[in-house]
Short mmCIF file of C-alpha atoms in Angstrom, two decimals:
data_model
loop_
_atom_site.label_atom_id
_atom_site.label_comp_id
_atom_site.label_asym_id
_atom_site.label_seq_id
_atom_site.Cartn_x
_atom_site.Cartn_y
_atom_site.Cartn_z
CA UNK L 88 -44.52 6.36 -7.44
CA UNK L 89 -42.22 4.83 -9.53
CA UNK L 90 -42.05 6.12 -13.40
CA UNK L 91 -41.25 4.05 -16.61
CA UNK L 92 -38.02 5.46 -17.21
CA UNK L 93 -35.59 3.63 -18.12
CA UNK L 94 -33.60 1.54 -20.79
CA UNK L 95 -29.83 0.42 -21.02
CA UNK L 96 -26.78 -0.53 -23.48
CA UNK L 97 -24.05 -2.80 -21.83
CA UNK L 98 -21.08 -0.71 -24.04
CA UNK L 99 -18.41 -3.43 -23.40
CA UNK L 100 -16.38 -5.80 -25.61
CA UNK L 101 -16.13 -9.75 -25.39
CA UNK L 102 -15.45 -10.80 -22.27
CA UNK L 103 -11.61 -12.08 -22.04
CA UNK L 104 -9.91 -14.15 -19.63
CA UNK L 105 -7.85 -12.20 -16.91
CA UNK L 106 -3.53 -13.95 -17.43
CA UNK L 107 -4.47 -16.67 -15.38
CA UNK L 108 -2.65 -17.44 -11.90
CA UNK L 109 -4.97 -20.44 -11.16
CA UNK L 110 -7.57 -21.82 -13.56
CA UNK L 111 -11.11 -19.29 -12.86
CA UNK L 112 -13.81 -21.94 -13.00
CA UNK L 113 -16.75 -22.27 -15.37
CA UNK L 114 -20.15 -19.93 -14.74
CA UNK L 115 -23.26 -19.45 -16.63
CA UNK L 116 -25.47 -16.59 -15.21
CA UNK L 117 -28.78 -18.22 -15.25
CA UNK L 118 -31.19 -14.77 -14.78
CA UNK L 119 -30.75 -11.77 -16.79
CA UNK L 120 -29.31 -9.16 -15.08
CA UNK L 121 -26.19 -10.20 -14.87
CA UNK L 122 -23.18 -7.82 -16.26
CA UNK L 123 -19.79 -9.00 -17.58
CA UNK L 124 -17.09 -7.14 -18.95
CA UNK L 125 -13.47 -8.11 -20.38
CA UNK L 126 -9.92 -7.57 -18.24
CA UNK L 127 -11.28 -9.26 -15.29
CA UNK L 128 -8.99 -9.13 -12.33
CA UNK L 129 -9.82 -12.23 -10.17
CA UNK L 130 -9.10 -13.47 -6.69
CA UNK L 131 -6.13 -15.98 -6.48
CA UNK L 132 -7.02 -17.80 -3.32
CA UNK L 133 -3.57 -20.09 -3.68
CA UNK L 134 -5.91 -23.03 -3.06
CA UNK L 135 -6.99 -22.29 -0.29
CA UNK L 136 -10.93 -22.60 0.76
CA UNK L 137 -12.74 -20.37 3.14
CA UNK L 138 -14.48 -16.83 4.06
CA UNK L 139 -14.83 -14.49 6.31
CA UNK L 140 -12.09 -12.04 4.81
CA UNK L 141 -11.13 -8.98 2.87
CA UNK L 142 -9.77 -9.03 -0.48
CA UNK L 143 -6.20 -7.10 -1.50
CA UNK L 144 -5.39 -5.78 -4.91
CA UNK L 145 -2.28 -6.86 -5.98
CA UNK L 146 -1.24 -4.68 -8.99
CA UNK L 147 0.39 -4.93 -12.37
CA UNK L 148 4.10 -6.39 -11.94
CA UNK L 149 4.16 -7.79 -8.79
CA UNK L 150 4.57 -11.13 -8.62
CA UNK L 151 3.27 -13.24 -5.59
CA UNK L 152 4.34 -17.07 -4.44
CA UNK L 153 2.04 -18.65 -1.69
CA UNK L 154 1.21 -22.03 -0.88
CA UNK L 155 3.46 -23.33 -4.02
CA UNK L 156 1.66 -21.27 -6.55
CA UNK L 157 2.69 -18.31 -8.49
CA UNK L 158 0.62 -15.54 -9.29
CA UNK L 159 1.16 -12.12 -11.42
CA UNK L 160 -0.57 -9.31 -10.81
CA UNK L 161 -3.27 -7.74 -11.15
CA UNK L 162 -4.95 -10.24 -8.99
CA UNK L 163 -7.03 -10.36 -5.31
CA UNK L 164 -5.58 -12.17 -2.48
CA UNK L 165 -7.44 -12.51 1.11
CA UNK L 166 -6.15 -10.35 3.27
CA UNK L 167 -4.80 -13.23 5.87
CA UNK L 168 -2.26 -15.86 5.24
CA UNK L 169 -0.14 -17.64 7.08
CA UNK L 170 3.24 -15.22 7.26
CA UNK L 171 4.89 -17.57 4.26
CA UNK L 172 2.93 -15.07 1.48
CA UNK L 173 6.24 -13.70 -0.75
CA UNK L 174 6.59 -11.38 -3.09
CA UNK L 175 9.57 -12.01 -5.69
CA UNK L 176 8.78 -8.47 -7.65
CA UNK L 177 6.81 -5.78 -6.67
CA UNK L 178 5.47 -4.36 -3.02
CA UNK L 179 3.05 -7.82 -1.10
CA UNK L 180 -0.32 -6.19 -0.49
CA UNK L 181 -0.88 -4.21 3.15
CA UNK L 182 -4.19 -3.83 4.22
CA UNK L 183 -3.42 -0.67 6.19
CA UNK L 184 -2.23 0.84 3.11
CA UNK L 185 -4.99 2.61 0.02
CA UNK L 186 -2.85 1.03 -2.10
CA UNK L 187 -4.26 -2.65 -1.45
CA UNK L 188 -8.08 -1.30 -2.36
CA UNK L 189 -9.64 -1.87 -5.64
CA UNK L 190 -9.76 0.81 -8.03
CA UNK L 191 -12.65 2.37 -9.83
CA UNK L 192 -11.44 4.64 -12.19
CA UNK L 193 -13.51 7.14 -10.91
CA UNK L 194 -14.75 8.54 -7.55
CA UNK L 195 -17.73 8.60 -5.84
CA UNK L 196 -19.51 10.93 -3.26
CA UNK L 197 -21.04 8.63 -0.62
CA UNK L 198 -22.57 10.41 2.08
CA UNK L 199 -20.58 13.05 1.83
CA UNK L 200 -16.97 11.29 1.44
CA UNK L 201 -14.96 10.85 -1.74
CA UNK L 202 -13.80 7.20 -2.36
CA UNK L 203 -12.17 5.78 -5.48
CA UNK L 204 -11.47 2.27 -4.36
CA UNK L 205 -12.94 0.09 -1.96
CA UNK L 206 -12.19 -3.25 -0.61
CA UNK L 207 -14.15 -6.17 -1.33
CA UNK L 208 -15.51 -8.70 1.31
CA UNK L 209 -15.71 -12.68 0.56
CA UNK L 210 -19.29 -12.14 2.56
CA UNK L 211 -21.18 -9.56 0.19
CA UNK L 212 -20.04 -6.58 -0.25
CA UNK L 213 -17.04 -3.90 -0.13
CA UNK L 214 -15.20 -1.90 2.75
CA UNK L 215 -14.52 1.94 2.29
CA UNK L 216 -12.66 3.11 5.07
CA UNK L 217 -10.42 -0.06 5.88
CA UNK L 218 -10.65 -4.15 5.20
CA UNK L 219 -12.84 -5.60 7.34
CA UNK L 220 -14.73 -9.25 7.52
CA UNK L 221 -17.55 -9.28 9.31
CA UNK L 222 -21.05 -11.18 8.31
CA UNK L 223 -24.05 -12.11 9.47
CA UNK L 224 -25.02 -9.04 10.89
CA UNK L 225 -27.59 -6.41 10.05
CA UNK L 226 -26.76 -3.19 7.99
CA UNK L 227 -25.83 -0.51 10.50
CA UNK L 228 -24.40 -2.93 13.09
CA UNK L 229 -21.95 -4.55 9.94
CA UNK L 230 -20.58 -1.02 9.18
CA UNK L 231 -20.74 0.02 13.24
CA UNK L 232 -18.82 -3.17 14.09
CA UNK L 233 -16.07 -2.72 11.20
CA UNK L 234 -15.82 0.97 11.66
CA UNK L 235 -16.31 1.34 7.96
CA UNK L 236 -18.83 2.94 5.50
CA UNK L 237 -19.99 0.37 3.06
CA UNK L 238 -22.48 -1.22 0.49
CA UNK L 239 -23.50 -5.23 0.42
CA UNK L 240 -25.90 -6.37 -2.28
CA UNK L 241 -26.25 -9.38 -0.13
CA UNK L 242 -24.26 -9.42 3.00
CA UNK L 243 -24.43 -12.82 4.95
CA UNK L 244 -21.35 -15.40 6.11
CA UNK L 245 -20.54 -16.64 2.82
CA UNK L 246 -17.53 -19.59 1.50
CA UNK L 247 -15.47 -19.29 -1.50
CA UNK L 248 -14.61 -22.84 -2.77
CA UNK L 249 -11.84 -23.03 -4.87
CA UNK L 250 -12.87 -25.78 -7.02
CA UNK L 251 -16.40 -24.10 -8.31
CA UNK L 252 -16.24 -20.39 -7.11
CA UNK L 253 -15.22 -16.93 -8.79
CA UNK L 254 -14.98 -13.58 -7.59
CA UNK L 255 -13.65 -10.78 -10.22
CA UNK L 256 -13.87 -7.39 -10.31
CA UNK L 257 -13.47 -5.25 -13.75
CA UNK L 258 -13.61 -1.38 -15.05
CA UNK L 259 -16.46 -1.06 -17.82
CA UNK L 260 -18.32 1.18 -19.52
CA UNK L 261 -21.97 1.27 -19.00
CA UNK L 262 -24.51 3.35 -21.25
CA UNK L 263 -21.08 5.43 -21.92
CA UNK L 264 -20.21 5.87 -18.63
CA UNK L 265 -17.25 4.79 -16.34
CA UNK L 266 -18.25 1.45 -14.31
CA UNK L 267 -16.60 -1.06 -12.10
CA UNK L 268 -18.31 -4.41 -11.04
CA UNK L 269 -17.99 -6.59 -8.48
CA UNK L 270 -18.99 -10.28 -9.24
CA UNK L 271 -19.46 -12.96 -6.89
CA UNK L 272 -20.37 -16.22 -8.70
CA UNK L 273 -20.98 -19.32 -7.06
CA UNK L 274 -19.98 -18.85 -3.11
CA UNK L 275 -21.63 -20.96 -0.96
CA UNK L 276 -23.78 -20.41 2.17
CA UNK L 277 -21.33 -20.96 4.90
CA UNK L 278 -23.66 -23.51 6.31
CA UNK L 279 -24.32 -25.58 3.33
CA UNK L 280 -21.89 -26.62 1.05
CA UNK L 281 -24.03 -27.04 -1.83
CA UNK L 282 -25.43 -23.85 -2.52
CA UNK L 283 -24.88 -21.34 -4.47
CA UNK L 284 -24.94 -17.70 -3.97
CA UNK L 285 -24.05 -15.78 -7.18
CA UNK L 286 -24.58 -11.64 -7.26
CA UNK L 287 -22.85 -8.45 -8.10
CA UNK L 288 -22.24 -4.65 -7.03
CA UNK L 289 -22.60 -2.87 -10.41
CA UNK L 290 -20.96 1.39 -9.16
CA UNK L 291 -22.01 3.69 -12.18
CA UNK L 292 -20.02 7.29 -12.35
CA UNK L 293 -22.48 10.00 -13.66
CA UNK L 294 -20.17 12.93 -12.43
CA UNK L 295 -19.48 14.91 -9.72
CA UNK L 296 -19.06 12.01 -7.34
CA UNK L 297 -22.99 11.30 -8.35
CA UNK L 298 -22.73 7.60 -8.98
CA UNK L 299 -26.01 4.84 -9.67
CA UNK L 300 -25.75 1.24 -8.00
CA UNK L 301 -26.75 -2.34 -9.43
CA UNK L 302 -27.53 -4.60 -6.84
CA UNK L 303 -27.74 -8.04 -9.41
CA UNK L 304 -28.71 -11.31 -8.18
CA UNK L 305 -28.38 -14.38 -9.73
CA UNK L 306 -28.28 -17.90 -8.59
CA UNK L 307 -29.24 -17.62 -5.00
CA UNK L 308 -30.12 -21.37 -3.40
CA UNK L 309 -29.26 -23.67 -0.98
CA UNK L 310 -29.32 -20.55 1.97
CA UNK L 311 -29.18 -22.48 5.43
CA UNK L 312 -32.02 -22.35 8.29
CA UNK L 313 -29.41 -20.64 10.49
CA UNK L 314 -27.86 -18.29 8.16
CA UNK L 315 -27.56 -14.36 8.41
CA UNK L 316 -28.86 -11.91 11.04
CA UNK L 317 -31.44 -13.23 13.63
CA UNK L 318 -34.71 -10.81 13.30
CA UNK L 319 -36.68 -8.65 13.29
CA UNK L 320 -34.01 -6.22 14.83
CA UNK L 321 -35.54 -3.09 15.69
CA UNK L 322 -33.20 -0.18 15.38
CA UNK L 323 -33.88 2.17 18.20
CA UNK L 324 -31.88 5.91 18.40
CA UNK L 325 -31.13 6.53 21.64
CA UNK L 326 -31.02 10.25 21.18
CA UNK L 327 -34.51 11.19 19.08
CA UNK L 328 -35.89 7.81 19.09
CA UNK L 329 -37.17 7.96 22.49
CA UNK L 330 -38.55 10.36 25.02
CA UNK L 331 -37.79 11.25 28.41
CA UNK L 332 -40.76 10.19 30.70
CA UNK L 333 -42.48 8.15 27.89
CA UNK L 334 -42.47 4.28 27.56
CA UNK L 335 -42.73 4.98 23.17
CA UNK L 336 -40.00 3.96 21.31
CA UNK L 337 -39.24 5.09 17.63
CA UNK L 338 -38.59 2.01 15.25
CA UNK L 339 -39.80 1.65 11.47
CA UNK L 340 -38.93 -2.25 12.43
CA UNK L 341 -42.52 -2.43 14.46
CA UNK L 342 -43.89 -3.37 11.46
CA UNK L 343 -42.24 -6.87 11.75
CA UNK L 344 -43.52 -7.73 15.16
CA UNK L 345 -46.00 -9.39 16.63
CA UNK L 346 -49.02 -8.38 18.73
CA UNK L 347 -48.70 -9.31 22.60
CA UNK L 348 -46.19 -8.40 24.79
CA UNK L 349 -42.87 -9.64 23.52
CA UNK L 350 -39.27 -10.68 25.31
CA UNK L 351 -36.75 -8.37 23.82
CA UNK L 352 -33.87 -10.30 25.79
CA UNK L 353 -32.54 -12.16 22.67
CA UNK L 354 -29.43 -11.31 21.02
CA UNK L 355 -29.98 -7.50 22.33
CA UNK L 356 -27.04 -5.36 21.12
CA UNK L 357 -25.61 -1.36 21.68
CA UNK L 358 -24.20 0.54 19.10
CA UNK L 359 -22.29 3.47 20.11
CA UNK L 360 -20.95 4.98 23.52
CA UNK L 361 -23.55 5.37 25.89
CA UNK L 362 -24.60 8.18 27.98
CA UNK L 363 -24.23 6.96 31.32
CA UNK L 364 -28.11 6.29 32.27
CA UNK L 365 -29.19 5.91 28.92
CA UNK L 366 -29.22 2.02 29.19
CA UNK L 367 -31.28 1.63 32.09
CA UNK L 368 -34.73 1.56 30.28
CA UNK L 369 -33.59 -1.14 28.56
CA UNK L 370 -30.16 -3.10 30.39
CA UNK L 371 -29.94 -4.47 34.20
CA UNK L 372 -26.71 -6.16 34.70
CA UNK L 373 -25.63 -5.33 31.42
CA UNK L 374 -28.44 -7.57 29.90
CA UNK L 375 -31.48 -6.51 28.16
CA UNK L 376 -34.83 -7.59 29.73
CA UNK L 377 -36.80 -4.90 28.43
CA UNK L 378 -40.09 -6.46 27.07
CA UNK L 379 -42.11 -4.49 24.31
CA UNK L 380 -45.11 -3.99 22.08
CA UNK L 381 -46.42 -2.82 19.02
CA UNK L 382 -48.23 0.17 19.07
CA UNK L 383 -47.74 1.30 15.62
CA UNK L 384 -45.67 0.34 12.16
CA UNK L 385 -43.18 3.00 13.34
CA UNK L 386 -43.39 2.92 17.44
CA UNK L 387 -43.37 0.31 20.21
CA UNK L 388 -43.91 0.45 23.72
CA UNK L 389 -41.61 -0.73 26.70
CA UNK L 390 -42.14 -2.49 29.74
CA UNK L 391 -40.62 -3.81 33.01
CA UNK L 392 -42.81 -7.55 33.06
CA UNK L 393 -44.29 -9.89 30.96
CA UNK L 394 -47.57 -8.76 31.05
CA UNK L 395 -46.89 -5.29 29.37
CA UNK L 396 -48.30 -3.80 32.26
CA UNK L 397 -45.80 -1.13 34.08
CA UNK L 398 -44.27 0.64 31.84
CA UNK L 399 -40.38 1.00 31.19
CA UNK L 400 -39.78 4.75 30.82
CA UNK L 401 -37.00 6.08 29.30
CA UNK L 402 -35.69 8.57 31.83
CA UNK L 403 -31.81 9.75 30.24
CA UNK L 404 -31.51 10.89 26.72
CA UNK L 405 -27.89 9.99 24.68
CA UNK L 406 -25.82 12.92 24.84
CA UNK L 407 -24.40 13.41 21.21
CA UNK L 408 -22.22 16.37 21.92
CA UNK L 409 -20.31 14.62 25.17
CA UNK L 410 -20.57 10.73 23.91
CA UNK L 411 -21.13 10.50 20.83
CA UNK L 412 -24.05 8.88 18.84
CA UNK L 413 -26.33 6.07 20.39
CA UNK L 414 -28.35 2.89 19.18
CA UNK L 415 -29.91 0.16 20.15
CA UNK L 416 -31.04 -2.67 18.40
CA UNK L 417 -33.99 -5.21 20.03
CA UNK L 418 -34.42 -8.74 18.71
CA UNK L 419 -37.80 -9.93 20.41
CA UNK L 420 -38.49 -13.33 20.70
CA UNK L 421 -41.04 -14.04 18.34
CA UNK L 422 -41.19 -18.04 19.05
CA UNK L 423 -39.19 -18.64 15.86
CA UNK L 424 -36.68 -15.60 14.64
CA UNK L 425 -36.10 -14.99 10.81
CA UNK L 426 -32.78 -14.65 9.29
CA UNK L 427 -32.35 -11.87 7.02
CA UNK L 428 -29.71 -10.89 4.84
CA UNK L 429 -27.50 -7.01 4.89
CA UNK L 430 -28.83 -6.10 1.72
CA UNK L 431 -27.84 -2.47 1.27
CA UNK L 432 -25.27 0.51 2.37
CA UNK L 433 -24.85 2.86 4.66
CA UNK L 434 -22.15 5.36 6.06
CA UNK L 435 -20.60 5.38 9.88
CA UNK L 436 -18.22 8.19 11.36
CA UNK L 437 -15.59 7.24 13.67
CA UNK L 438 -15.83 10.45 15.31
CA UNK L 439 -20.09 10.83 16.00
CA UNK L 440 -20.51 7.27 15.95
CA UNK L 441 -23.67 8.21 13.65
CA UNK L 442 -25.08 5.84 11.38
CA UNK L 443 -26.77 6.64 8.21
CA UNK L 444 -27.74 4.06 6.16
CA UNK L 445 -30.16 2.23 3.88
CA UNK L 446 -31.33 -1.50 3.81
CA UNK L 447 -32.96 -3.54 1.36
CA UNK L 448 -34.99 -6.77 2.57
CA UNK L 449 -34.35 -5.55 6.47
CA UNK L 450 -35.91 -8.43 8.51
CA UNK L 451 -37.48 -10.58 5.39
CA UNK L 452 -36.94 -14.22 5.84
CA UNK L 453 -34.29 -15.24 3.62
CA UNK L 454 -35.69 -18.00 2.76
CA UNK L 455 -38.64 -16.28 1.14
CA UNK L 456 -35.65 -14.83 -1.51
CA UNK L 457 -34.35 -18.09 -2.68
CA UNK L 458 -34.85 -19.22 -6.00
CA UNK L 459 -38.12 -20.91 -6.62
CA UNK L 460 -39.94 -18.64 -4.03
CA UNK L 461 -42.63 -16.20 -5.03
CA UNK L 462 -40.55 -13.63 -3.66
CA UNK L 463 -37.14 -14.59 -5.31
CA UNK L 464 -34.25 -12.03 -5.71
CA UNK L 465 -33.66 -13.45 -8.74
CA UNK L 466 -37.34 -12.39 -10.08
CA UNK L 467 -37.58 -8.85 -8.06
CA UNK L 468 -36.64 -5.38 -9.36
CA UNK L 469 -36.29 -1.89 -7.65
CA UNK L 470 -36.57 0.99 -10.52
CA UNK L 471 -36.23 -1.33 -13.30
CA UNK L 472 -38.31 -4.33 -15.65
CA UNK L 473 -34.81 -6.30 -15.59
CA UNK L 474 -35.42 -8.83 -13.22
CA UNK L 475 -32.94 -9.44 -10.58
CA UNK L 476 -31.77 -5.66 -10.08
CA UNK L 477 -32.34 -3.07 -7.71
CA UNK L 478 -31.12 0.15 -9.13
CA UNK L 479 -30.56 3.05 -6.28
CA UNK L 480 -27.60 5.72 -6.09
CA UNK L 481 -26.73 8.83 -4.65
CA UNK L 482 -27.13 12.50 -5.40
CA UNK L 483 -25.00 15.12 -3.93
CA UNK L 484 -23.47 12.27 -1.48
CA UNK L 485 -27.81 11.76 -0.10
CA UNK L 486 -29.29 8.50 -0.67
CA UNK L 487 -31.98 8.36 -3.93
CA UNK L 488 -34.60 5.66 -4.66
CA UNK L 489 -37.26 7.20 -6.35
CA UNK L 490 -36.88 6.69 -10.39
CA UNK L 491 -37.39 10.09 -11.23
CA UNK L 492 -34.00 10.77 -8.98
CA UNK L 493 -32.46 7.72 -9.61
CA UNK L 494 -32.14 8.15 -13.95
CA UNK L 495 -29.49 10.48 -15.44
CA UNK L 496 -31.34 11.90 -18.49
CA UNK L 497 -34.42 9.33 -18.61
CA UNK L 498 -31.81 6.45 -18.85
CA UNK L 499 -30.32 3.13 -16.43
CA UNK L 500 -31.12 0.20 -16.29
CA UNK L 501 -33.79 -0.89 -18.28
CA UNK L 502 -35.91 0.01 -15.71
CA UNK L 503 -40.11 0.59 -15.51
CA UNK L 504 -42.56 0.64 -12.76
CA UNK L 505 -41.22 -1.53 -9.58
CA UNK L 506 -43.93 -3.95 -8.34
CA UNK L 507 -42.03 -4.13 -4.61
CA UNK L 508 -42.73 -3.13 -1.89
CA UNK L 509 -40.90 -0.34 -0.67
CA UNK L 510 -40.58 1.58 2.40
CA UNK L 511 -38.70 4.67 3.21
CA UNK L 512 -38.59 6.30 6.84
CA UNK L 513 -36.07 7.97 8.97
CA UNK L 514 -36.37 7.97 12.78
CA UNK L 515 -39.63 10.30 12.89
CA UNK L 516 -42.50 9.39 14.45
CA UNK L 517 -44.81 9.45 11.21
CA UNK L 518 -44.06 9.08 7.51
CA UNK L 519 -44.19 11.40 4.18
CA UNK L 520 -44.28 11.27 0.64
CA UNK L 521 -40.89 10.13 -0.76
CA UNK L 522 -40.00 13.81 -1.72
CA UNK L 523 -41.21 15.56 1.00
CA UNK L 524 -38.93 17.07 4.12
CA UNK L 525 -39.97 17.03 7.91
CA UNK L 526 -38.80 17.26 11.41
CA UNK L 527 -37.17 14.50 13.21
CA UNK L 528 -38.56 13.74 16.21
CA UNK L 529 -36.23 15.97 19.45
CA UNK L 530 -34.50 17.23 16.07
CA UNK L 531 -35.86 20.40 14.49
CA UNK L 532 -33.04 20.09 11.90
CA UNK L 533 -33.53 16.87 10.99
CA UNK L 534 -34.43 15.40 8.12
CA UNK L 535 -37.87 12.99 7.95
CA UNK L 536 -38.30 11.09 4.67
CA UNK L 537 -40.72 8.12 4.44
CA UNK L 538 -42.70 6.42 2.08
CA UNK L 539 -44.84 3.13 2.55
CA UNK L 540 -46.30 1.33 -0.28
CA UNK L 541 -47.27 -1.85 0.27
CA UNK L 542 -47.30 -5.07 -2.55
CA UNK L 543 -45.12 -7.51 -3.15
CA UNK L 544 -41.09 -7.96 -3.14
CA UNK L 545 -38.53 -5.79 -1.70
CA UNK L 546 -39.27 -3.77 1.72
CA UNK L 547 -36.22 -0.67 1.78
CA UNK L 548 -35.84 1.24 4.50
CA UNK L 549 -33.64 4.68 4.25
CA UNK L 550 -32.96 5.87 7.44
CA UNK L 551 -31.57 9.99 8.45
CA UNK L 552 -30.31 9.35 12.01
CA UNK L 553 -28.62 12.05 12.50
CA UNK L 554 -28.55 14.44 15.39
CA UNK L 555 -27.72 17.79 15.70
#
């Protein structure tokens, strides 16, 4: 359950205004939650409109000339331009260098790997391994697809305008520790130019690499029909999410669906290198035309016809050792797909091709989290009273989302009992108390944590897929 824990002191001095390159525009937060901090260093897009890019650091001393305009560093540039980008003083930005990431002041542990800077997205969030750009996509095929680890408070295809939009970033102090924010006030929804999307990534340093997370939303309106991720995806592992000789599949997702036998054929994707075999349940031609259904909140069952009545079985398992790590993720047609949002983090090896990650909001319509909606980000809270925050972090480099875990000496946030919604799970076939340690199913060493409590708000899912 979640305990009445917390309360928080924003420790920082009157905002300033960053030595300005071009003119930031105007913003008024208009919920509470929302942190600000002096010495903002803010992107300098040169006049230029768009999205779908990462943002550079440009440090103290260098001095920049692009389209006409000088800026002097420390500013944010995108990390594309059009080869005429100079540099009079100082090294230009390289995205394949650490150099051109944004620095903390502090490192964190996150899932087992030390970072100190990170590089920040236009579309929601921030890149730890390498600048990437991707959007509209759901949490573990966004950090999959970009080879990175990450974290997105609200990950979708986003616009920066220059002539109403900000994004900064700044080093705080929060409650007296180390902080860095990342703002993003006033994007717009790639497919509506008058919205306005306005959040933050709030990274707290309590030690060790133990850090705590503010996920703060603000204005968020205006969110097109055909924006974000098409769902419910249902996130299948390849290797202990399925059996040999059974039809049952292993998916927290099931939740979402339907009852009836459902098409699976829609915007079907693999994550991973696959076992030779392993696609056959599910893949003829290279196309999915599995077709499923429900059996449970956590399983599903697979079939060759529309009528759900020979079943699909599964007859080749991923092998981990030889190929690597294995997903799959099924979007059944449901008549009329949702579009949800990446709201969350999660980590992805290069080497295993394993995924672990956790997702706030995984397959909720966003436009059930607009402003004005009973379920509005802007009105929600996750281990806090402050409405417009989720608060989770990680211990030890392991995910933590209960309150109890989540507060360093009974204090962040200004947080009380949650009133969402929250579920927990991992790729086992049943669920536990939020503290309590299983099996994975095939995966005697694996790790099973699950929770469901069901109300109103946010629905988080933490997921252990690993494999041993």
């Amino acid at each position: 359950m979640w305990a009445a824990v917390f309360a928080t002191a924003l420790l920082v001095s009157t905002p300033t205004i960053a030595q300005a390159n071009t003119p930031v525009n105007s913003f008024t937060p208009q919920g509470t939650s929302w942190v600000d901090a002096p010495n903002k260093t803010y992107l300098e897009t040169f006049g230029d409109m768009g999205g779908d890019s990462s943002l550079l650091y440009v440090p103290t001393g260098t001095t920049c000339t692009y389209h006409g305009i000088t800026a002097h560093g420390p500013f944010l540039k995108r990390s594309y331009d059009d080869g005429t980008f100079t540099c009079s003083a100082g090294t230009p930005p390289d995205g394949s260098s650490r150099t051109s990431a944004v620095p903390f002041g502090f490192s964190v542990n996150f899932f087992g790997q030390n970072y100190s800077s990170a590089w920040p997205s236009i579309d929601g969030g921030i890149f730890f391994a390498n600048p990437d750009n991707w959007a509209g996509k759901t949490m573990p095929n966004l950090i999959s697809s970009s080879n990175s680890s990450a974290m997105f408070p609200f990950g979708t295809d986003l616009e920066f305008d220059p002539s109403i939009s900000n994004f900064w970033t700044a080093q705080t102090v929060i409650d007296s520790h180390a902080a860095i924010i990342f703002a993003w006030e006033h994007l717009l929804d790639a497919n509506n130019s008058s919205s306005n999307v306005s959040f933050q990534l709030v990274l707290i340093d309590l030690g060790s690499g133990d850090f705590n997370a503010y996920f703060n939303f603000d204005q968020i309106t205006g969110i097109a029909a055909n924006s974000g991720y098409p769902g419910p995806a249902l996130f299948i592992n390849l290797a202990n999410g399925v059996e040999v000789g059974s039809n049952i599949a292993q998916s927290l997702d099931a939740k979402y669906l339907n009852s009836g036998c459902l098409s699976a054929s829609n915007n079907s994707l693999w994550l991973g290198n696959l076992t030779s075999g392993v696609q056959d349940p599910f893949d003829t031609n290279n196309d999915p035309i599995a077709y499923l259904k429900k059996e449970s909140n956590s399983t599903v069952s697979l079939w060759t016809d529309s009528a759900c009545s020979s079943p699909l079985t599964v007859t080749t398992l991923q092998d981990v050792s030889q190929d690597s790590a294995a997903y799959v993720e099924l979007m059944p047609d449901l008549g009329q797909a949702v579009r949800s949002a990446a709201i969350g983090w999660g980590t992805f090896n290069s080497t295993t091709r394993v995924i672990d990650w956790t997702e706030i909001q995984r397959n909720v319509d966003l436009s059930t989290l607009v402003n004005g909606q009973p379920n509005a980000l802007v009105s929600q809270s996750l281990n806090t009273t402050v409405p417009g925050r989720y608060v989770i972090g990680q211990r030890s480099g392991q995910t933590v989302v209960e309150s109890s875990a989540v507060t360093p000496n009974g204090n962040n946030g200004g947080n009380s009992n949650s009133t969402n919604s929250t579920q927990t799970g991992s790729s086992s076939s049943t669920s536990a108390s939020l503290a309590q340690t299983g099996t994975d199913f095939k995966s005697p060493l694996g790790l099973a944590i699950g929770a469901f409590l069901f109300g109103i708000g946010a629905s988080l899912m933490k997921r252990f897929f690993k494999t041993r």
